[in-house]
CSV table of C-alpha atoms in Angstrom, one decimal:
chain,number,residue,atom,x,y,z
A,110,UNK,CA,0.0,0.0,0.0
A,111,UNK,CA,1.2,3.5,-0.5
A,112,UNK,CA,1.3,5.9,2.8
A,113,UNK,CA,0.2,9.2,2.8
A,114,UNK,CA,2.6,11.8,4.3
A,115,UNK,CA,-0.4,12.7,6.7
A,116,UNK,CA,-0.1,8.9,7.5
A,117,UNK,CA,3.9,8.6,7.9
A,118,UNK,CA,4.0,11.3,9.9
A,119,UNK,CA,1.4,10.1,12.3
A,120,UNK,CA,3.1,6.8,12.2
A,121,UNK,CA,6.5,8.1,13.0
A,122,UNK,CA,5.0,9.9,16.4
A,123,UNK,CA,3.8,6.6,16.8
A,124,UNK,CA,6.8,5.5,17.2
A,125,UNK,CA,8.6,7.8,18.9
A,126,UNK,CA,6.2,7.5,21.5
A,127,UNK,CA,6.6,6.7,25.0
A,128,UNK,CA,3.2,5.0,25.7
A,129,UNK,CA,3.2,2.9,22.2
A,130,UNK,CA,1.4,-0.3,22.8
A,131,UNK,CA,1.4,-3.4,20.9
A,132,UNK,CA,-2.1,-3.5,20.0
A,133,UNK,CA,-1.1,0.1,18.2
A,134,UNK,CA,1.7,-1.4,16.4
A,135,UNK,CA,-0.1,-4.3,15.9
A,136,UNK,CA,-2.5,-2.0,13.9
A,137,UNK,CA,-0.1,-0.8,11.6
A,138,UNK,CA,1.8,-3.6,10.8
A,139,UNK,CA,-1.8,-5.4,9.4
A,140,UNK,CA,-1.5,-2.3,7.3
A,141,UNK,CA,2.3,-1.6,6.0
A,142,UNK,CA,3.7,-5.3,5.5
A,143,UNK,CA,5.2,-3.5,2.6
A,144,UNK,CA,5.4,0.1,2.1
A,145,UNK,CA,5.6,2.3,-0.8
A,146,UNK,CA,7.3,5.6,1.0
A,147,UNK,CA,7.0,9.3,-0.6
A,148,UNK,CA,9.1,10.4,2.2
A,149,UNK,CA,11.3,9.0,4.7
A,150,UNK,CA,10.3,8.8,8.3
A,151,UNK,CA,9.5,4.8,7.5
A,152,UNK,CA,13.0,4.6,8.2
A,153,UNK,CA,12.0,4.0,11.8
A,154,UNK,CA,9.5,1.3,11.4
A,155,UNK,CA,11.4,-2.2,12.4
A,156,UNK,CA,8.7,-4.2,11.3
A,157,UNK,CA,8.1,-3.0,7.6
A,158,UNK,CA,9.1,-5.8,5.3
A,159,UNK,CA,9.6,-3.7,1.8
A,160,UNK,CA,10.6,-0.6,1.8
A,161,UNK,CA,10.4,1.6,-1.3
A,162,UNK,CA,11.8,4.5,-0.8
A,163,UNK,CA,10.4,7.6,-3.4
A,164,UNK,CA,13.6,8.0,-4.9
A,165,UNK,CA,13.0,6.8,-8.3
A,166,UNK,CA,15.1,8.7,-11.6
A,167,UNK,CA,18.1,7.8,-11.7
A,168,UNK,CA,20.8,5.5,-9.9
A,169,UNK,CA,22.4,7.8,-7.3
A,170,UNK,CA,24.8,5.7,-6.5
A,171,UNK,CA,25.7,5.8,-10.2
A,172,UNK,CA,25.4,9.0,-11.6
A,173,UNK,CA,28.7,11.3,-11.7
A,174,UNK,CA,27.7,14.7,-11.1
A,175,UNK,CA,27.9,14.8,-7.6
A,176,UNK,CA,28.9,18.5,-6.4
A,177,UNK,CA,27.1,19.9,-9.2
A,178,UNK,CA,23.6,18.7,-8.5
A,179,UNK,CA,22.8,20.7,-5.1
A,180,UNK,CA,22.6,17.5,-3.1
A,181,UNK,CA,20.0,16.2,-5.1
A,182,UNK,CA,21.4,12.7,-5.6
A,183,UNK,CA,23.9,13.1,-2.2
A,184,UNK,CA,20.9,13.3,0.2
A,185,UNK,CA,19.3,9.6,-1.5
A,186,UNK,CA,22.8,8.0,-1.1
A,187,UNK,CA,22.2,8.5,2.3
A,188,UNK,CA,18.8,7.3,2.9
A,189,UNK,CA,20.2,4.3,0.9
A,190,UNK,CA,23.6,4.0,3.2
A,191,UNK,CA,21.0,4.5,6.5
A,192,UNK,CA,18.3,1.6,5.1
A,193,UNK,CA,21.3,-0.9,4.8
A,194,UNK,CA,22.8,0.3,8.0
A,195,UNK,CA,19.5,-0.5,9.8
A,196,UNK,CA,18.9,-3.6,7.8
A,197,UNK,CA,15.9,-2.9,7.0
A,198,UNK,CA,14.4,-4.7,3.6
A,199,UNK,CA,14.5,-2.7,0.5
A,200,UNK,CA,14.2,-2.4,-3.0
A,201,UNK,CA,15.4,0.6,-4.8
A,202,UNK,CA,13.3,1.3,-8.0
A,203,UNK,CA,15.5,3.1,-10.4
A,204,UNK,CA,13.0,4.5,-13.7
A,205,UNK,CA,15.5,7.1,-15.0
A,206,UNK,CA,13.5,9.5,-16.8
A,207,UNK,CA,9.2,10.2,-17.1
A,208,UNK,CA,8.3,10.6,-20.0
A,209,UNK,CA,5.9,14.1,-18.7
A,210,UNK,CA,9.4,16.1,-17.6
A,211,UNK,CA,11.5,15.8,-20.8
A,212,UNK,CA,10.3,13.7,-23.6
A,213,UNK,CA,7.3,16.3,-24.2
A,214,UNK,CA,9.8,19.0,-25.6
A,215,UNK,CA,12.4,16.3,-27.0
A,216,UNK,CA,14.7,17.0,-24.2
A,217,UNK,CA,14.5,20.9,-25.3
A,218,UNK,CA,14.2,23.4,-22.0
A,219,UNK,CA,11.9,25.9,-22.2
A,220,UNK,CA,9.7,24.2,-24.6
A,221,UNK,CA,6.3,22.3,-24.0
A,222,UNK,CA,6.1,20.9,-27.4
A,223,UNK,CA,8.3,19.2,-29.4
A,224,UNK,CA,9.9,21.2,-31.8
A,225,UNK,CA,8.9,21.4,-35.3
A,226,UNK,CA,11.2,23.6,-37.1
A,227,UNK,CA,14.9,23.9,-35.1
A,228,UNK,CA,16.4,20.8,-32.7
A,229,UNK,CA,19.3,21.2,-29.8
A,230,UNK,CA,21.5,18.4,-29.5
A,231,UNK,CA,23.6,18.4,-26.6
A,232,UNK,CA,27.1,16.7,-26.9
A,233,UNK,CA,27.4,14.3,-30.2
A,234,UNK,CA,24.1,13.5,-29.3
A,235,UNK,CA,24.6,9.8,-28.9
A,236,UNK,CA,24.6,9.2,-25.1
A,237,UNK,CA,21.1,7.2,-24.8
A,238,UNK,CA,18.8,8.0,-21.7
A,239,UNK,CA,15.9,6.4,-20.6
A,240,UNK,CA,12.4,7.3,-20.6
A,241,UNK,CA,9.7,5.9,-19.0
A,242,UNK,CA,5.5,6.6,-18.5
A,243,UNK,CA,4.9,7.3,-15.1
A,244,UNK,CA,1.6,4.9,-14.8
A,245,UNK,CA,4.3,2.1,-16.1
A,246,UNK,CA,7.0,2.9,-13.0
A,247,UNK,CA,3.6,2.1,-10.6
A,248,UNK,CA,2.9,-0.9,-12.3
A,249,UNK,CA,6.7,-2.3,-12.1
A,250,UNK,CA,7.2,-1.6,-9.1
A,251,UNK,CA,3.5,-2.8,-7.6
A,252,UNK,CA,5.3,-6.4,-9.2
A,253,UNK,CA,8.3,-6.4,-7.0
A,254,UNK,CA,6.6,-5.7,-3.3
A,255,UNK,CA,6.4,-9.6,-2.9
A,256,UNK,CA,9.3,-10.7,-5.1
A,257,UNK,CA,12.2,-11.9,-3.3
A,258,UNK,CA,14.5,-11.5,-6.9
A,259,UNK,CA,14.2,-8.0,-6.3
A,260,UNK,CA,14.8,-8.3,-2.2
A,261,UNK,CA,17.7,-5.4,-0.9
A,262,UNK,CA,18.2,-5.0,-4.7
A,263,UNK,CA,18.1,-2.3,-7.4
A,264,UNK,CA,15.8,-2.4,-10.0
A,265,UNK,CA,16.4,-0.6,-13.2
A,266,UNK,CA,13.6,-0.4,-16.0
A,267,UNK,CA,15.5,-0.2,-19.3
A,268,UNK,CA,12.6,-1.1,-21.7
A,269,UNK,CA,13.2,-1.8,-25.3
A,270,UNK,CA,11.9,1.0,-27.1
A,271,UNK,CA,12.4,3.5,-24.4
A,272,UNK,CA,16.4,3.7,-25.0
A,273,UNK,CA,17.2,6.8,-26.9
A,274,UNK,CA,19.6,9.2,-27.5
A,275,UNK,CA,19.2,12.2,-28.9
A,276,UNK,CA,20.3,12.2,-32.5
A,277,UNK,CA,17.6,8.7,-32.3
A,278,UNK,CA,14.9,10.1,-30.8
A,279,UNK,CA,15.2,13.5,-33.1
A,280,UNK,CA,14.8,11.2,-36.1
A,281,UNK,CA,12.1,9.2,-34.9
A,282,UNK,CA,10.3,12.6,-34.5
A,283,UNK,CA,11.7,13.8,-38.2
A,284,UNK,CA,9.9,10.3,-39.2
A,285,UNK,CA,6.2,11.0,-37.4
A,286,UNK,CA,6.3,14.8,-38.8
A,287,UNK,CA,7.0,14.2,-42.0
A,288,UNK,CA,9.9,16.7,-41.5
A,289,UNK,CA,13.8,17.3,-41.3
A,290,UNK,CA,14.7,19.6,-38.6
A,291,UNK,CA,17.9,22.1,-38.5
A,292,UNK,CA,20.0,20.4,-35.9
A,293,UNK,CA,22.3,22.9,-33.2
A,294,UNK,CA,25.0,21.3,-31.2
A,295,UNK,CA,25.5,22.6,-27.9
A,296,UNK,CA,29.4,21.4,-26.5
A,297,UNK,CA,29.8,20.1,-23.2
A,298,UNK,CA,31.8,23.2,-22.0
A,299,UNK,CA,28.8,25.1,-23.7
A,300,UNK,CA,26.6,23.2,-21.4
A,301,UNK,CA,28.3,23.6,-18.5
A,302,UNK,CA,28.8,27.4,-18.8
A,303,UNK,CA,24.8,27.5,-19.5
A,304,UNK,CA,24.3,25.5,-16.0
A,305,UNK,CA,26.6,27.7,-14.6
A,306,UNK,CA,24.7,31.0,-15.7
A,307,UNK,CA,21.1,29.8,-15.4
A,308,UNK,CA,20.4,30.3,-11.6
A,309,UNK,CA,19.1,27.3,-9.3
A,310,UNK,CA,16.2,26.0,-9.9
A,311,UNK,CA,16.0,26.6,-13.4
A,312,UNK,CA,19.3,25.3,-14.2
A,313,UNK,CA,18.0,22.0,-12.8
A,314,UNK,CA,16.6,20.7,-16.2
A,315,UNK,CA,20.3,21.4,-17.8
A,316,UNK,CA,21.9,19.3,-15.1
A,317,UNK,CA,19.7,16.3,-15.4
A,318,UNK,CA,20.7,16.6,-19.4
A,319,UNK,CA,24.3,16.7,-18.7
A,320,UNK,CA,24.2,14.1,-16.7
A,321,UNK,CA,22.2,11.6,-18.8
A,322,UNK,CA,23.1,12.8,-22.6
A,323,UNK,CA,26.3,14.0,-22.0
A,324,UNK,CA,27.8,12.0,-18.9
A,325,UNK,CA,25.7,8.9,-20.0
A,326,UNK,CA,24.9,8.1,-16.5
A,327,UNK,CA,21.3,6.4,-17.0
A,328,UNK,CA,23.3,3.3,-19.3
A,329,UNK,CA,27.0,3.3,-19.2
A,330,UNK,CA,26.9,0.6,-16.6
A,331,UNK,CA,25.8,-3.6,-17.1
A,332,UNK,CA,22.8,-4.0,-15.0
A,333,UNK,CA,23.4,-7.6,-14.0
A,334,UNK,CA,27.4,-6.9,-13.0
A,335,UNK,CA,26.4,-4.5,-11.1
A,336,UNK,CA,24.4,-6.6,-9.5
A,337,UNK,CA,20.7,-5.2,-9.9
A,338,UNK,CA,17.8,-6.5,-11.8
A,339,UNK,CA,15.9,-5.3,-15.0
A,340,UNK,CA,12.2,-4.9,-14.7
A,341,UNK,CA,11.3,-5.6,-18.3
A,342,UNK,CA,13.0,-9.1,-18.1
A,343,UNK,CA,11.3,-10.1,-14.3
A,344,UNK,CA,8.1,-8.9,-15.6
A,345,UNK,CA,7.7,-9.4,-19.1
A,346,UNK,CA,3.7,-9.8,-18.5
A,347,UNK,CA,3.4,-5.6,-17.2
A,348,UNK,CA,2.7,-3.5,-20.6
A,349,UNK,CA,4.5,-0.4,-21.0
A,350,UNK,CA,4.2,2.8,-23.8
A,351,UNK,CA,7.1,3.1,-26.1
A,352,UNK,CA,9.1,6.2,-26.6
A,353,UNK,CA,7.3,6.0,-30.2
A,354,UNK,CA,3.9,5.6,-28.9
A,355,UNK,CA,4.3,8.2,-26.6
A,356,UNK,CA,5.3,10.4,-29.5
A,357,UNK,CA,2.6,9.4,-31.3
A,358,UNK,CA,0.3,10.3,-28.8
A,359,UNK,CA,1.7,14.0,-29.2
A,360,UNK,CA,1.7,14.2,-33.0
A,361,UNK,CA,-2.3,13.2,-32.3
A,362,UNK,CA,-2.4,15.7,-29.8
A,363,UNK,CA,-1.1,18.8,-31.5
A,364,UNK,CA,-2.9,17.8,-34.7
A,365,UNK,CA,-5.8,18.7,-32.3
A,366,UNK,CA,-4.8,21.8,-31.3
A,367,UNK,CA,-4.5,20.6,-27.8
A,368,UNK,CA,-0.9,21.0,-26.8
């Protein structure tokens, strides 16, 4: 079940509390034998037997922009470090990318459709990232709450399909339009200087694009060697939207008038 942050909170006085009782814990634990957190004062509860923390996105533990990404990715490492420590039961539910925070521009900042006459391509362009819909991330990682192959393990979602970089997904989008679009390469040291100008929190969209399409930190690493899982291969039965049919749905879309 998922737990509200009225209900974590409430839970974690619980727990804190002096007078607790067993029936009171008793109460809860009928409820949260596993627990889908969207914060983190679960940490406390001894007798959860999944915990899912909301980190989702990327790996943290993998990405290399650390000192560059305002703690973003340094505060999850430690929730991580703090769930082992406690030995508490885990799975860690990496989805890189939704496909609702970049995908709708074609990784292009500012916009809120994709573009039809100009692209930006950052680096070479051929660094792939991941992109996932968000109602597929829920139905992943409903799967793994009573798996024990993904027990105190990672869980990446690397879909076929969903594996892009940019120069691939520009000419998928070139394909579904019908049209060739004037490509503009923006350097790495370009990028950086641009992150580096733009203040916080705007520059936050740039960041997450250097580190996936430039850095290639959503798939320079082997999944199995590094000892996670892939959710695509433990649950080949879950459905999932392509990168393409996504696309689609926003050619349909703007043909309408409605983006």
């Amino acid at each position: 079940m998922v737990i509200s942050d009225k209900s974590a909170l409430e839970l974690y006085r619980l727990l804190l509390s002096d007078c607790v009782s067993a029936k009171e814990l008793w109460s809860w634990q009928r409820h949260t034998d596993n627990v889908l957190s969207n914060n983190h004062t679960l940490l406390s509860c001894k007798f959860v037997q999944r915990f899912i923390p909301s980190e989702f996105g990327a790996d943290p533990d993998k990405v290399r922009i650390h000192g560059m990404d305002y703690n973003f990715y340094s505060r999850k490492v430690d929730i991580r470090r703090l769930v082992e420590a406690e030995g508490i039961p885990h799975t860690y539910i990496c989805c890189n990318f939704f496909m609702s925070i970049l995908l709708t521009s074609l990784v292009q900042p500012g916009l809120k459709t994709p573009p039809r006459d100009k692209v930006t391509i950052f680096a070479d362009g051929e660094a792939k990232g991941v992109f996932i819909k968000e109602e597929d991330v829920a139905a992943f990682t409903i799967s793994t709450v009573d798996d024990p192959r993904t027990l105190n393990k990672v869980m990446y979602l690397r879909p076929d399909g969903n594996v892009y970089s940019m120069n691939e997904l520009t000419e998928i989008w070139e394909s579904k339009i019908g049209k060739k679009l004037e490509r503009t390469y923006i350097s790495e040291e370009e990028l950086l200087i641009k992150i580096k100008e733009t203040p916080y929190p705007d520059n936050m969209p740039f960041i997450f694009i250097y580190s996936a399409f430039v850095k290639g930190d959503l798939t320079y690493f082997d999944i199995e060697s590094s000892g996670g899982v892939e959710g695509t291969q433990l649950y080949p039965h879950v459905e999932y939207t392509t990168v393409s049919e996504f696309l689609d749905t926003l050619v349909r879309s703007e043909a309408r008038g409605k983006i």
